[in-house]
Short mmCIF file of C-alpha atoms and ligand atoms in Angstrom, two decimals:
data_model
loop_
_atom_site.label_atom_id
_atom_site.label_comp_id
_atom_site.label_asym_id
_atom_site.label_seq_id
_atom_site.Cartn_x
_atom_site.Cartn_y
_atom_site.Cartn_z
CA MET A 28 12.46 2.00 15.49
CA SER A 29 13.57 4.78 12.73
CA THR A 30 12.42 8.33 13.07
CA ASP A 31 11.05 9.00 9.71
CA GLY A 32 8.96 5.88 10.04
CA ILE A 33 11.20 3.75 7.78
CA ARG A 34 13.38 1.43 8.38
CA SER A 35 15.34 -0.07 5.30
CA VAL A 36 17.51 -3.03 5.21
CA VAL A 37 19.51 -4.73 2.36
CA ALA A 38 19.46 -8.88 3.11
CA GLY A 39 21.38 -10.44 0.08
CA SER A 40 19.89 -8.96 -2.79
CA VAL A 41 16.62 -7.79 -1.18
CA LEU A 42 15.97 -5.04 -0.28
CA GLU A 43 13.66 -4.64 2.73
CA LEU A 44 11.10 -1.63 3.34
CA VAL A 45 9.77 -1.71 6.95
CA LEU A 46 6.86 0.92 7.65
CA ASP A 47 8.03 1.34 11.13
CA ARG A 48 5.43 3.45 13.24
CA PRO A 49 3.78 1.03 15.45
CA GLU A 50 2.28 3.31 17.53
CA ARG A 51 -0.38 4.48 14.89
CA LYS A 52 -0.19 1.45 13.41
CA ASN A 53 2.28 2.15 10.51
CA ALA A 54 0.07 4.96 9.35
CA PHE A 55 1.49 6.94 6.44
CA THR A 56 3.41 10.28 7.07
CA ASN A 57 4.67 12.74 4.33
CA ALA A 58 7.77 12.09 5.79
CA MET A 59 7.38 8.23 5.35
CA TYR A 60 5.56 8.63 1.73
CA SER A 61 9.19 10.47 0.15
CA LYS A 62 11.19 7.93 1.68
CA LEU A 63 9.90 5.30 0.61
CA THR A 64 10.07 7.17 -2.95
CA GLU A 65 13.61 8.13 -2.56
CA GLU A 66 14.25 4.22 -1.56
CA LEU A 67 12.52 2.95 -4.81
CA ASN A 68 14.07 5.35 -6.60
CA GLN A 69 17.52 4.01 -5.76
CA ALA A 70 16.47 0.72 -5.81
CA ALA A 71 15.57 0.89 -9.14
CA GLN A 72 18.97 1.88 -10.22
CA ARG A 73 21.19 -0.26 -7.81
CA ALA A 74 22.30 -3.37 -9.07
CA GLU A 75 22.67 -5.24 -5.73
CA VAL A 76 18.91 -4.87 -5.57
CA ALA A 77 16.93 -7.53 -7.15
CA ALA A 78 13.90 -7.70 -5.26
CA VAL A 79 11.89 -5.58 -2.80
CA LEU A 80 9.74 -6.77 0.44
CA ILE A 81 7.25 -4.61 1.98
CA TRP A 82 6.22 -5.42 5.40
CA GLY A 83 5.04 -3.62 8.49
CA ALA A 84 6.26 -3.40 12.08
CA GLY A 85 4.35 -4.28 15.20
CA ASN A 86 2.04 -6.67 13.55
CA ASN A 87 0.27 -4.48 11.66
CA PHE A 88 0.84 -3.54 7.77
CA SER A 89 -0.36 -0.19 7.78
CA SER A 90 -3.59 1.63 8.87
CA GLY A 91 -3.35 4.07 5.73
CA ASN A 92 -2.90 7.78 5.32
CA ASP A 93 -2.31 9.45 8.93
CA LEU A 94 -5.47 11.00 9.32
CA LYS A 95 -4.28 14.10 11.49
CA ASP A 96 -2.06 14.68 8.42
CA PHE A 97 -5.37 14.53 6.31
CA LEU A 98 -6.49 17.60 8.51
CA GLU A 99 -3.79 19.48 9.13
CA SER A 100 -1.43 19.06 6.17
CA PRO A 101 -3.77 17.35 3.10
CA PRO A 102 -1.94 17.12 -0.02
CA SER A 103 -2.82 20.62 -2.12
CA GLY A 104 -1.48 19.16 -5.12
CA THR A 105 -0.60 16.20 -7.17
CA ASP A 106 3.06 17.23 -6.27
CA ALA A 107 2.52 15.95 -2.85
CA PRO A 108 4.68 12.99 -1.49
CA VAL A 109 2.01 10.45 -1.83
CA PHE A 110 1.71 10.72 -5.40
CA HIS A 111 5.58 10.57 -5.78
CA PHE A 112 5.07 7.36 -3.97
CA LEU A 113 2.67 6.05 -5.91
CA SER A 114 4.10 6.49 -9.03
CA ALA A 115 7.19 5.10 -8.29
CA ILE A 116 6.07 1.91 -6.97
CA ALA A 117 3.62 1.97 -9.94
CA SER A 118 6.46 2.31 -12.09
CA PHE A 119 8.85 0.44 -10.28
CA PRO A 120 11.12 -2.02 -12.72
CA LYS A 121 12.21 -5.10 -10.06
CA PRO A 122 9.55 -7.57 -8.12
CA ILE A 123 7.63 -6.06 -5.35
CA VAL A 124 6.43 -8.78 -2.74
CA CYS A 125 4.23 -7.48 0.40
CA ALA A 126 3.97 -9.48 3.49
CA VAL A 127 0.88 -8.07 5.23
CA GLU A 128 -0.20 -9.09 8.87
CA GLY A 129 -2.65 -7.46 10.61
CA PHE A 130 -4.48 -4.59 9.34
CA ALA A 131 -4.11 -2.87 5.97
CA VAL A 132 -6.32 -0.03 5.63
CA GLY A 133 -7.02 2.28 2.74
CA ILE A 134 -3.08 2.83 0.66
CA GLY A 135 -2.11 -0.12 2.99
CA THR A 136 -4.45 -1.98 0.55
CA THR A 137 -4.37 0.02 -2.52
CA LEU A 138 -0.63 -0.06 -2.56
CA LEU A 139 -0.96 -3.70 -2.96
CA LEU A 140 -2.36 -3.58 -5.92
CA HIS A 141 1.12 -2.52 -7.21
CA ALA A 142 2.74 -5.35 -5.62
CA ASP A 143 3.84 -8.27 -7.89
CA ILE A 144 3.08 -10.88 -5.14
CA VAL A 145 1.39 -10.28 -1.42
CA TYR A 146 1.19 -13.30 1.29
CA ALA A 147 -1.09 -12.58 3.92
CA ALA A 148 -1.29 -13.80 7.44
CA ASP A 149 -4.51 -15.72 8.24
CA ASN A 150 -5.35 -12.54 11.04
CA ALA A 151 -4.90 -9.97 8.36
CA ARG A 152 -7.58 -7.09 7.87
CA PHE A 153 -8.22 -5.18 4.78
CA GLN A 154 -10.36 -2.31 4.41
CA LEU A 155 -11.22 0.51 1.68
CA PRO A 156 -13.23 3.04 3.74
CA PHE A 157 -12.53 6.00 0.88
CA ILE A 158 -16.33 6.96 0.85
CA ASN A 159 -16.97 6.09 4.63
CA LEU A 160 -14.51 8.66 5.10
CA GLY A 161 -16.10 10.90 2.54
CA LEU A 162 -13.46 10.53 0.03
CA VAL A 163 -12.62 8.58 -3.74
CA PRO A 164 -10.79 6.06 -3.98
CA GLU A 165 -7.02 6.08 -4.27
CA GLY A 166 -3.86 4.57 -5.69
CA GLY A 167 -5.34 3.61 -8.86
CA SER A 168 -7.52 1.38 -7.16
CA SER A 169 -10.47 2.41 -9.17
CA LEU A 170 -8.81 1.55 -11.99
CA LEU A 171 -6.69 -1.73 -11.22
CA LEU A 172 -9.56 -3.13 -8.43
CA PRO A 173 -12.32 -4.11 -11.01
CA ARG A 174 -9.74 -5.52 -13.05
CA ILE A 175 -7.80 -7.75 -10.72
CA ALA A 176 -11.21 -8.64 -8.24
CA GLY A 177 -14.02 -8.06 -11.14
CA SER A 178 -16.28 -4.77 -11.53
CA LYS A 179 -19.07 -6.47 -8.53
CA ALA A 180 -16.61 -7.28 -5.74
CA ALA A 181 -14.74 -3.85 -6.75
CA GLN A 182 -17.75 -1.90 -6.23
CA GLU A 183 -18.73 -4.07 -2.93
CA LEU A 184 -15.82 -3.32 -1.31
CA LEU A 185 -15.16 0.22 -2.25
CA TYR A 186 -19.01 1.00 -1.95
CA PHE A 187 -19.05 -0.07 1.57
CA GLY A 188 -15.81 -0.16 2.56
CA GLU A 189 -16.12 -2.85 5.59
CA ALA A 190 -13.08 -4.89 6.44
CA PHE A 191 -12.58 -8.13 4.62
CA ASP A 192 -10.30 -11.08 5.86
CA ALA A 193 -7.60 -12.59 4.26
CA LYS A 194 -9.74 -15.35 2.92
CA ALA A 195 -11.79 -12.69 0.87
CA ALA A 196 -8.60 -10.89 0.00
CA LEU A 197 -7.29 -14.40 -1.75
CA GLN A 198 -10.69 -15.20 -3.30
CA HIS A 199 -10.40 -11.19 -5.07
CA GLY A 200 -6.97 -11.65 -6.13
CA ILE A 201 -5.49 -8.97 -4.12
CA ILE A 202 -2.85 -11.47 -2.45
CA ASN A 203 -1.31 -14.79 -3.44
CA GLN A 204 -1.50 -16.69 -0.48
CA ILE A 205 -2.33 -16.82 3.24
CA VAL A 206 0.42 -18.08 5.51
CA GLU A 207 0.02 -18.53 9.15
CA GLN A 208 0.76 -15.46 11.08
CA PRO A 209 4.22 -16.45 12.88
CA LYS A 210 5.43 -18.09 9.52
CA LEU A 211 4.61 -15.01 7.73
CA LEU A 212 7.51 -12.77 7.24
CA GLU A 213 10.24 -15.70 7.27
CA TYR A 214 8.18 -17.08 4.01
CA ALA A 215 7.64 -13.78 2.47
CA ARG A 216 11.65 -13.59 2.85
CA GLN A 217 12.45 -16.52 1.41
CA ARG A 218 10.28 -16.35 -1.69
CA ALA A 219 11.90 -12.52 -2.23
CA ALA A 220 14.95 -14.37 -1.92
CA ILE A 221 14.00 -16.93 -4.39
CA LEU A 222 12.74 -13.93 -7.38
CA ALA A 223 16.32 -12.44 -6.31
CA THR A 224 18.34 -15.12 -7.97
CA LYS A 225 16.49 -15.19 -11.07
CA PRO A 226 18.20 -13.90 -14.31
CA ARG A 227 17.80 -10.06 -13.61
CA THR A 228 17.20 -8.97 -17.67
CA ALA A 229 14.85 -11.70 -17.64
CA MET A 230 13.18 -10.29 -14.73
CA LEU A 231 13.14 -6.78 -15.77
CA GLU A 232 11.96 -7.26 -19.36
CA SER A 233 8.94 -9.95 -18.14
CA LYS A 234 8.01 -7.81 -15.27
CA ALA A 235 8.27 -4.68 -17.80
CA LEU A 236 5.89 -6.95 -20.58
CA LEU A 237 2.99 -7.64 -17.77
CA LYS A 238 2.96 -3.90 -16.75
CA LYS A 239 3.50 -2.26 -19.88
CA SER A 240 -0.13 -2.31 -21.68
CA GLN A 241 -1.76 -0.62 -18.84
CA GLU A 242 1.04 1.89 -17.28
CA ALA A 243 0.25 5.04 -19.44
CA GLU A 244 -3.49 4.57 -18.44
CA LEU A 245 -2.86 3.84 -14.50
CA LEU A 246 -0.21 6.78 -14.72
CA ASN A 247 -2.99 9.37 -16.26
CA HIS A 248 -6.09 7.45 -13.99
CA MET A 249 -3.96 8.01 -10.67
CA ARG A 250 -3.94 11.87 -11.76
CA VAL A 251 -7.15 11.89 -12.14
CA GLU A 252 -8.12 10.21 -8.77
CA GLY A 253 -5.53 12.27 -7.46
CA ASP A 254 -7.22 16.03 -8.48
CA ALA A 255 -10.57 13.94 -7.12
CA PHE A 256 -9.36 12.82 -3.96
CA ILE A 257 -7.81 16.18 -3.42
CA LYS A 258 -11.02 18.40 -3.89
CA ARG A 259 -12.94 15.58 -1.23
CA LEU A 260 -10.04 15.91 1.19
CA ARG A 261 -11.27 19.67 1.16
CA SER A 262 -14.50 19.08 1.96
CA PRO A 263 -16.92 18.96 5.12
CA GLU A 264 -17.67 15.34 4.79
CA VAL A 265 -14.06 14.61 5.49
CA ALA A 266 -13.46 16.88 8.11
CA GLN A 267 -16.40 15.33 9.95
CA ALA A 268 -15.37 11.62 9.50
CA ILE A 269 -11.89 12.31 10.55
CA GLN A 270 -13.04 14.22 14.06
CA ALA A 271 -15.71 11.53 14.12
CA PHE A 272 -12.47 9.07 14.33
CA PHE A 273 -10.47 11.08 16.63
CA ALA A 274 -13.62 11.32 19.02
CA ARG A 275 -14.47 7.35 19.13
CA LYS A 276 -12.71 7.00 22.35
N1 COA B 13 -4.19 7.92 11.25
C1 COA B 13 -3.69 8.46 12.45
N2 COA B 13 -3.85 8.02 13.59
C2 COA B 13 -3.98 6.17 13.24
C3 COA B 13 -4.68 5.89 12.39
C4 COA B 13 -4.25 6.37 11.18
N3 COA B 13 -4.87 6.24 10.29
N4 COA B 13 -5.02 4.56 12.76
C5 COA B 13 -4.64 4.48 13.96
N5 COA B 13 -4.51 5.28 14.46
C6 COA B 13 -3.63 5.82 15.71
C7 COA B 13 -5.33 5.64 16.80
O1 COA B 13 -5.68 7.06 17.04
C8 COA B 13 -4.89 5.05 18.08
O2 COA B 13 -4.19 6.32 18.89
P1 COA B 13 -4.33 6.46 20.47
O3 COA B 13 -3.64 5.33 20.70
O4 COA B 13 -3.68 7.82 20.37
O5 COA B 13 -5.84 6.27 20.43
C9 COA B 13 -3.51 4.18 17.74
O6 COA B 13 -3.37 4.77 16.26
C10 COA B 13 -3.84 2.95 17.30
O7 COA B 13 -4.98 2.93 17.14
P2 COA B 13 -6.77 2.53 17.26
O8 COA B 13 -7.63 2.69 16.66
O9 COA B 13 -6.65 2.16 19.09
O10 COA B 13 -6.09 0.48 17.02
P3 COA B 13 -7.56 -0.78 16.63
O11 COA B 13 -6.82 -1.83 16.86
O12 COA B 13 -8.60 -0.50 17.68
O13 COA B 13 -7.94 -0.20 15.49
C11 COA B 13 -7.80 0.58 13.32
C12 COA B 13 -6.91 -0.42 14.18
C13 COA B 13 -6.59 0.56 12.11
C14 COA B 13 -9.07 -0.62 12.44
C15 COA B 13 -8.32 1.97 13.62
O14 COA B 13 -7.04 2.49 13.89
C16 COA B 13 -8.57 2.80 12.24
O15 COA B 13 -9.75 2.36 11.73
N6 COA B 13 -7.71 3.23 12.14
C17 COA B 13 -7.91 4.58 10.96
C18 COA B 13 -8.19 4.14 9.39
C19 COA B 13 -8.43 4.81 8.18
O16 COA B 13 -9.52 5.37 8.32
N7 COA B 13 -7.01 5.10 7.40
C20 COA B 13 -7.33 5.67 6.36
C21 COA B 13 -7.88 5.48 5.13
S1 COA B 13 -7.80 6.71 3.59
#
Protein backbone atom coordinates (compact mmCIF):
# COMPACT_ATOMS: atom_id res chain seq x y z
CA MET A 1 0.00 0.00 0.00
CA SER A 2 1.22 3.49 -0.73
CA THR A 3 0.39 6.63 1.22
CA ASP A 4 -0.59 8.75 -1.77
CA GLY A 5 -2.38 5.99 -3.70
CA ILE A 6 0.31 5.55 -6.36
CA ARG A 7 3.14 3.04 -6.29
CA SER A 8 5.97 3.36 -8.77
CA VAL A 9 8.52 0.69 -9.56
CA VAL A 10 11.17 0.60 -12.27
CA ALA A 11 11.40 -2.92 -13.70
CA GLY A 12 14.20 -3.11 -16.28
CA SER A 13 13.54 -0.10 -18.51
CA VAL A 14 9.81 -0.01 -17.77
CA LEU A 15 8.32 2.33 -15.17
CA GLU A 16 5.28 0.69 -13.59
CA LEU A 17 2.73 3.09 -12.14
CA VAL A 18 0.26 1.27 -9.94
CA LEU A 19 -3.08 2.84 -8.99
CA ASP A 20 -3.09 1.66 -5.42
CA ARG A 21 -6.16 2.55 -3.41
CA PRO A 22 -8.00 -0.76 -3.55
CA GLU A 23 -10.43 0.00 -0.70
CA ARG A 24 -12.00 2.63 -3.03
CA LYS A 25 -11.45 0.58 -6.19
CA ASN A 26 -8.52 2.91 -6.97
CA ALA A 27 -10.68 6.05 -7.21
CA PHE A 28 -8.41 8.98 -8.06
CA THR A 29 -7.66 11.65 -5.46
CA ASN A 30 -5.88 14.94 -6.06
CA ALA A 31 -2.77 13.47 -4.43
CA MET A 32 -2.86 10.59 -6.95
CA TYR A 33 -3.14 12.95 -9.93
CA SER A 34 -0.24 15.04 -8.59
CA LYS A 35 1.95 12.00 -8.01
CA LEU A 36 1.18 10.58 -11.47
CA THR A 37 1.99 13.95 -13.07
CA GLU A 38 5.29 14.11 -11.22
CA GLU A 39 6.15 10.52 -12.18
CA LEU A 40 5.29 11.05 -15.86
CA ASN A 41 7.19 14.33 -16.08
CA GLN A 42 10.26 12.70 -14.53
CA ALA A 43 9.94 9.58 -16.69
CA ALA A 44 9.83 11.73 -19.82
CA GLN A 45 13.34 12.96 -18.89
CA ARG A 46 14.86 9.82 -17.34
CA ALA A 47 17.08 7.99 -19.83
CA GLU A 48 16.64 4.67 -18.00
CA VAL A 49 12.87 4.69 -18.59
CA ALA A 50 11.86 3.60 -22.09
CA ALA A 51 8.18 2.77 -21.54
CA VAL A 52 5.48 3.08 -18.89
CA LEU A 53 3.00 0.45 -17.71
CA ILE A 54 -0.08 1.55 -15.76
CA TRP A 55 -2.22 -0.96 -13.85
CA GLY A 56 -4.48 -1.09 -10.80
CA ALA A 57 -4.05 -2.88 -7.48
CA GLY A 58 -6.69 -5.23 -6.05
CA ASN A 59 -7.95 -6.54 -9.41
CA ASN A 60 -9.50 -3.28 -10.57
CA PHE A 61 -8.14 -0.54 -12.79
CA SER A 62 -10.00 2.47 -11.36
CA SER A 63 -13.50 3.56 -10.32
CA GLY A 64 -12.77 7.06 -11.68
CA ASN A 65 -12.47 10.32 -9.83
CA ASP A 66 -13.16 10.10 -6.11
CA LEU A 67 -16.79 11.16 -5.84
CA LYS A 68 -16.32 12.54 -2.32
CA ASP A 69 -13.59 14.81 -3.67
CA PHE A 70 -15.99 16.01 -6.38
CA LEU A 71 -18.33 17.18 -3.61
CA GLU A 72 -15.80 18.35 -1.03
CA SER A 73 -12.80 19.62 -3.01
CA PRO A 74 -13.81 19.94 -6.68
CA PRO A 75 -11.28 21.37 -9.12
CA SER A 76 -11.79 25.15 -9.15
CA GLY A 77 -9.88 25.86 -12.35
CA THR A 78 -7.96 24.18 -15.14
CA ASP A 79 -4.86 24.51 -12.95
CA ALA A 80 -6.18 21.68 -10.71
CA PRO A 81 -4.14 18.44 -10.33
CA VAL A 82 -6.45 16.41 -12.62
CA PHE A 83 -5.80 18.77 -15.54
CA HIS A 84 -2.03 18.70 -15.01
CA PHE A 85 -2.24 14.90 -15.10
CA LEU A 86 -4.30 14.92 -18.30
CA SER A 87 -1.83 17.25 -20.04
CA ALA A 88 1.09 15.11 -18.85
CA ILE A 89 -0.40 11.86 -20.18
CA ALA A 90 -1.59 13.48 -23.42
CA SER A 91 1.91 14.84 -24.14
CA PHE A 92 3.97 11.94 -22.74
CA PRO A 93 6.66 11.16 -25.33
CA LYS A 94 7.37 7.47 -24.60
CA PRO A 95 5.02 4.51 -25.12
CA ILE A 96 2.37 3.92 -22.44
CA VAL A 97 0.85 0.48 -21.95
CA CYS A 98 -2.20 -0.04 -19.71
CA ALA A 99 -3.38 -3.33 -18.20
CA VAL A 100 -7.06 -3.19 -17.22
CA GLU A 101 -8.87 -5.69 -15.06
CA GLY A 102 -12.15 -5.21 -13.25
CA PHE A 103 -13.65 -1.72 -13.23
CA ALA A 104 -12.44 1.15 -15.40
CA VAL A 105 -14.94 3.96 -14.85
CA GLY A 106 -14.88 7.64 -15.86
CA ILE A 107 -11.28 8.80 -16.09
CA GLY A 108 -10.39 5.12 -15.58
CA THR A 109 -11.63 4.69 -19.16
CA THR A 110 -10.80 8.10 -20.64
CA LEU A 111 -7.12 7.88 -19.68
CA LEU A 112 -6.94 4.72 -21.82
CA LEU A 113 -7.67 6.88 -24.87
CA HIS A 114 -4.26 8.52 -24.30
CA ALA A 115 -2.38 5.25 -23.81
CA ASP A 116 -0.58 3.71 -26.78
CA ILE A 117 -1.43 0.08 -26.08
CA VAL A 118 -4.22 -1.26 -23.83
CA TYR A 119 -4.66 -4.88 -22.73
CA ALA A 120 -7.80 -5.80 -20.85
CA ALA A 121 -8.82 -8.86 -18.90
CA ASP A 122 -11.93 -10.73 -19.90
CA ASN A 123 -13.57 -9.44 -16.68
CA ALA A 124 -12.94 -5.75 -17.46
CA ARG A 125 -15.96 -3.42 -17.17
CA PHE A 126 -15.75 0.03 -18.69
CA GLN A 127 -18.15 2.92 -18.17
CA LEU A 128 -18.42 6.60 -19.08
CA PRO A 129 -21.18 7.76 -16.69
CA PHE A 130 -20.55 11.51 -16.99
CA ILE A 131 -24.05 12.55 -18.14
CA ASN A 132 -25.71 10.26 -15.58
CA LEU A 133 -23.77 12.19 -12.93
CA GLY A 134 -24.81 15.56 -14.35
CA LEU A 135 -21.35 16.05 -15.88
CA VAL A 136 -19.86 16.37 -19.35
CA PRO A 137 -17.16 14.10 -20.81
CA GLU A 138 -13.58 14.83 -19.73
CA GLY A 139 -10.03 13.83 -20.51
CA GLY A 140 -10.35 14.75 -24.17
CA SER A 141 -12.89 11.95 -24.60
CA SER A 142 -15.40 14.12 -26.48
CA LEU A 143 -12.71 14.53 -29.15
CA LEU A 144 -10.83 11.22 -28.93
CA LEU A 145 -13.69 8.75 -28.52
CA PRO A 146 -15.51 9.67 -31.77
CA ARG A 147 -12.17 9.45 -33.58
CA ILE A 148 -11.31 6.09 -32.06
CA ALA A 149 -14.74 4.42 -31.91
CA GLY A 150 -16.69 6.40 -34.53
CA SER A 151 -19.27 9.06 -33.71
CA LYS A 152 -22.29 6.75 -33.37
CA ALA A 153 -20.51 4.46 -30.89
CA ALA A 154 -19.11 7.44 -28.97
CA GLN A 155 -22.59 8.96 -28.69
CA GLU A 156 -24.03 5.67 -27.49
CA LEU A 157 -21.32 5.12 -24.87
CA LEU A 158 -21.40 8.72 -23.62
CA TYR A 159 -25.15 9.43 -23.79
CA PHE A 160 -26.36 6.21 -22.17
CA GLY A 161 -23.36 5.93 -19.83
CA GLU A 162 -23.88 2.18 -19.52
CA ALA A 163 -21.17 -0.27 -18.54
CA PHE A 164 -19.62 -2.25 -21.41
CA ASP A 165 -17.40 -5.29 -21.46
CA ALA A 166 -13.97 -6.05 -22.90
CA LYS A 167 -15.46 -7.43 -26.15
CA ALA A 168 -17.30 -4.15 -26.78
CA ALA A 169 -14.17 -2.17 -25.85
CA LEU A 170 -12.20 -4.20 -28.39
CA GLN A 171 -14.85 -3.71 -31.04
CA HIS A 172 -14.78 0.06 -30.41
CA GLY A 173 -10.98 0.22 -30.65
CA ILE A 174 -10.54 1.31 -27.02
CA ILE A 175 -8.33 -1.69 -26.25
CA ASN A 176 -5.86 -3.71 -28.33
CA GLN A 177 -6.46 -7.18 -26.98
CA ILE A 178 -8.36 -9.25 -24.42
CA VAL A 179 -6.22 -11.47 -22.19
CA GLU A 180 -7.38 -14.08 -19.67
CA GLN A 181 -7.49 -12.30 -16.33
CA PRO A 182 -4.82 -14.35 -14.46
CA LYS A 183 -2.32 -13.82 -17.30
CA LEU A 184 -3.02 -10.13 -17.93
CA LEU A 185 -0.35 -8.39 -15.87
CA GLU A 186 2.45 -10.74 -16.88
CA TYR A 187 1.48 -10.38 -20.54
CA ALA A 188 1.34 -6.58 -20.32
CA ARG A 189 4.75 -6.59 -18.61
CA GLN A 190 6.24 -8.72 -21.38
CA ARG A 191 4.80 -6.47 -24.07
CA ALA A 192 5.97 -3.27 -22.34
CA ALA A 193 9.45 -4.83 -21.96
CA ILE A 194 9.54 -5.51 -25.72
CA LEU A 195 8.68 -1.87 -26.45
CA ALA A 196 11.48 -0.83 -24.09
CA THR A 197 14.04 -2.75 -26.17
CA LYS A 198 13.23 -0.88 -29.40
CA PRO A 199 15.62 1.76 -30.74
CA ARG A 200 14.86 4.70 -28.44
CA THR A 201 15.02 7.63 -30.81
CA ALA A 202 13.05 5.83 -33.51
CA MET A 203 10.34 5.08 -30.93
CA LEU A 204 10.21 8.67 -29.65
CA GLU A 205 10.09 10.13 -33.14
CA SER A 206 7.47 7.63 -34.27
CA LYS A 207 5.19 8.36 -31.32
CA ALA A 208 5.60 12.09 -31.94
CA LEU A 209 4.63 11.59 -35.60
CA LEU A 210 1.57 9.55 -34.66
CA LYS A 211 0.35 12.11 -32.11
CA LYS A 212 1.53 15.37 -33.65
CA SER A 213 -1.35 16.10 -35.99
CA GLN A 214 -3.88 16.34 -33.16
CA GLU A 215 -1.80 17.28 -30.10
CA ALA A 216 -2.44 21.06 -30.10
CA GLU A 217 -6.11 20.50 -30.94
CA LEU A 218 -6.42 17.92 -28.14
CA LEU A 219 -4.80 20.13 -25.48
CA ASN A 220 -7.03 23.02 -26.50
CA HIS A 221 -10.13 20.79 -26.50
CA MET A 222 -9.26 19.50 -23.03
CA ARG A 223 -9.20 23.11 -21.75
CA VAL A 224 -12.66 23.73 -23.21
CA GLU A 225 -13.95 20.43 -21.77
CA GLY A 226 -12.30 21.25 -18.43
CA ASP A 227 -14.09 24.61 -18.17
CA ALA A 228 -17.45 22.98 -18.97
CA PHE A 229 -16.76 20.14 -16.50
CA ILE A 230 -15.89 22.55 -13.66
CA LYS A 231 -19.11 24.52 -14.26
CA ARG A 232 -21.19 21.32 -14.23
CA LEU A 233 -19.52 20.17 -10.99
CA ARG A 234 -21.07 23.13 -9.18
CA SER A 235 -24.61 22.23 -10.32
CA PRO A 236 -27.31 20.73 -8.07
CA GLU A 237 -27.67 17.82 -10.56
CA VAL A 238 -24.18 16.64 -9.71
CA ALA A 239 -24.61 17.00 -5.95
CA GLN A 240 -27.84 14.97 -6.16
CA ALA A 241 -26.30 12.21 -8.29
CA ILE A 242 -23.28 11.83 -6.01
CA GLN A 243 -25.39 11.87 -2.85
CA ALA A 244 -27.55 9.15 -4.44
CA PHE A 245 -24.41 7.05 -5.09
CA PHE A 246 -23.32 7.22 -1.45
CA ALA A 247 -26.89 6.59 -0.21
CA ARG A 248 -27.33 3.50 -2.44
CA LYS A 249 -26.40 0.84 0.11
N1 LIG B 1 -15.30 7.59 -5.40
C1 LIG B 1 -15.34 7.38 -4.09
N2 LIG B 1 -15.59 6.18 -3.53
C2 LIG B 1 -15.80 5.16 -4.39
C3 LIG B 1 -15.77 5.31 -5.78
C4 LIG B 1 -15.50 6.61 -6.29
N3 LIG B 1 -15.42 6.85 -7.60
N4 LIG B 1 -16.02 4.12 -6.35
C5 LIG B 1 -16.19 3.26 -5.36
N5 LIG B 1 -16.06 3.87 -4.16
C6 LIG B 1 -16.15 3.27 -2.83
C7 LIG B 1 -17.57 2.83 -2.53
O1 LIG B 1 -18.33 3.90 -1.99
C8 LIG B 1 -17.32 1.72 -1.54
O2 LIG B 1 -17.06 2.30 -0.28
P1 LIG B 1 -17.67 1.61 1.07
O3 LIG B 1 -17.00 0.28 1.14
O4 LIG B 1 -17.26 2.56 2.14
O5 LIG B 1 -19.15 1.54 0.82
C9 LIG B 1 -16.00 1.09 -2.03
O6 LIG B 1 -15.37 2.08 -2.83
C10 LIG B 1 -16.21 -0.14 -2.88
O7 LIG B 1 -17.11 0.18 -3.96
P2 LIG B 1 -18.50 -0.58 -4.20
O8 LIG B 1 -19.44 0.38 -4.86
O9 LIG B 1 -18.98 -1.22 -2.95
O10 LIG B 1 -18.04 -1.71 -5.23
P3 LIG B 1 -18.90 -2.42 -6.36
O11 LIG B 1 -18.07 -3.54 -6.83
O12 LIG B 1 -20.29 -2.69 -5.88
O13 LIG B 1 -19.03 -1.32 -7.54
C11 LIG B 1 -18.25 0.38 -9.02
C12 LIG B 1 -17.89 -0.82 -8.17
C13 LIG B 1 -16.95 0.98 -9.56
C14 LIG B 1 -19.17 -0.03 -10.19
C15 LIG B 1 -19.03 1.41 -8.16
O14 LIG B 1 -18.28 1.61 -6.96
C16 LIG B 1 -19.21 2.74 -8.81
O15 LIG B 1 -20.07 2.90 -9.67
N6 LIG B 1 -18.43 3.74 -8.39
C17 LIG B 1 -18.57 5.10 -8.84
C18 LIG B 1 -17.99 5.26 -10.24
C19 LIG B 1 -18.10 6.68 -10.71
O16 LIG B 1 -19.17 7.21 -10.89
N7 LIG B 1 -16.94 7.33 -10.89
C20 LIG B 1 -16.83 8.71 -11.29
C21 LIG B 1 -16.94 8.84 -12.75
S1 LIG B 1 -16.82 10.52 -13.28
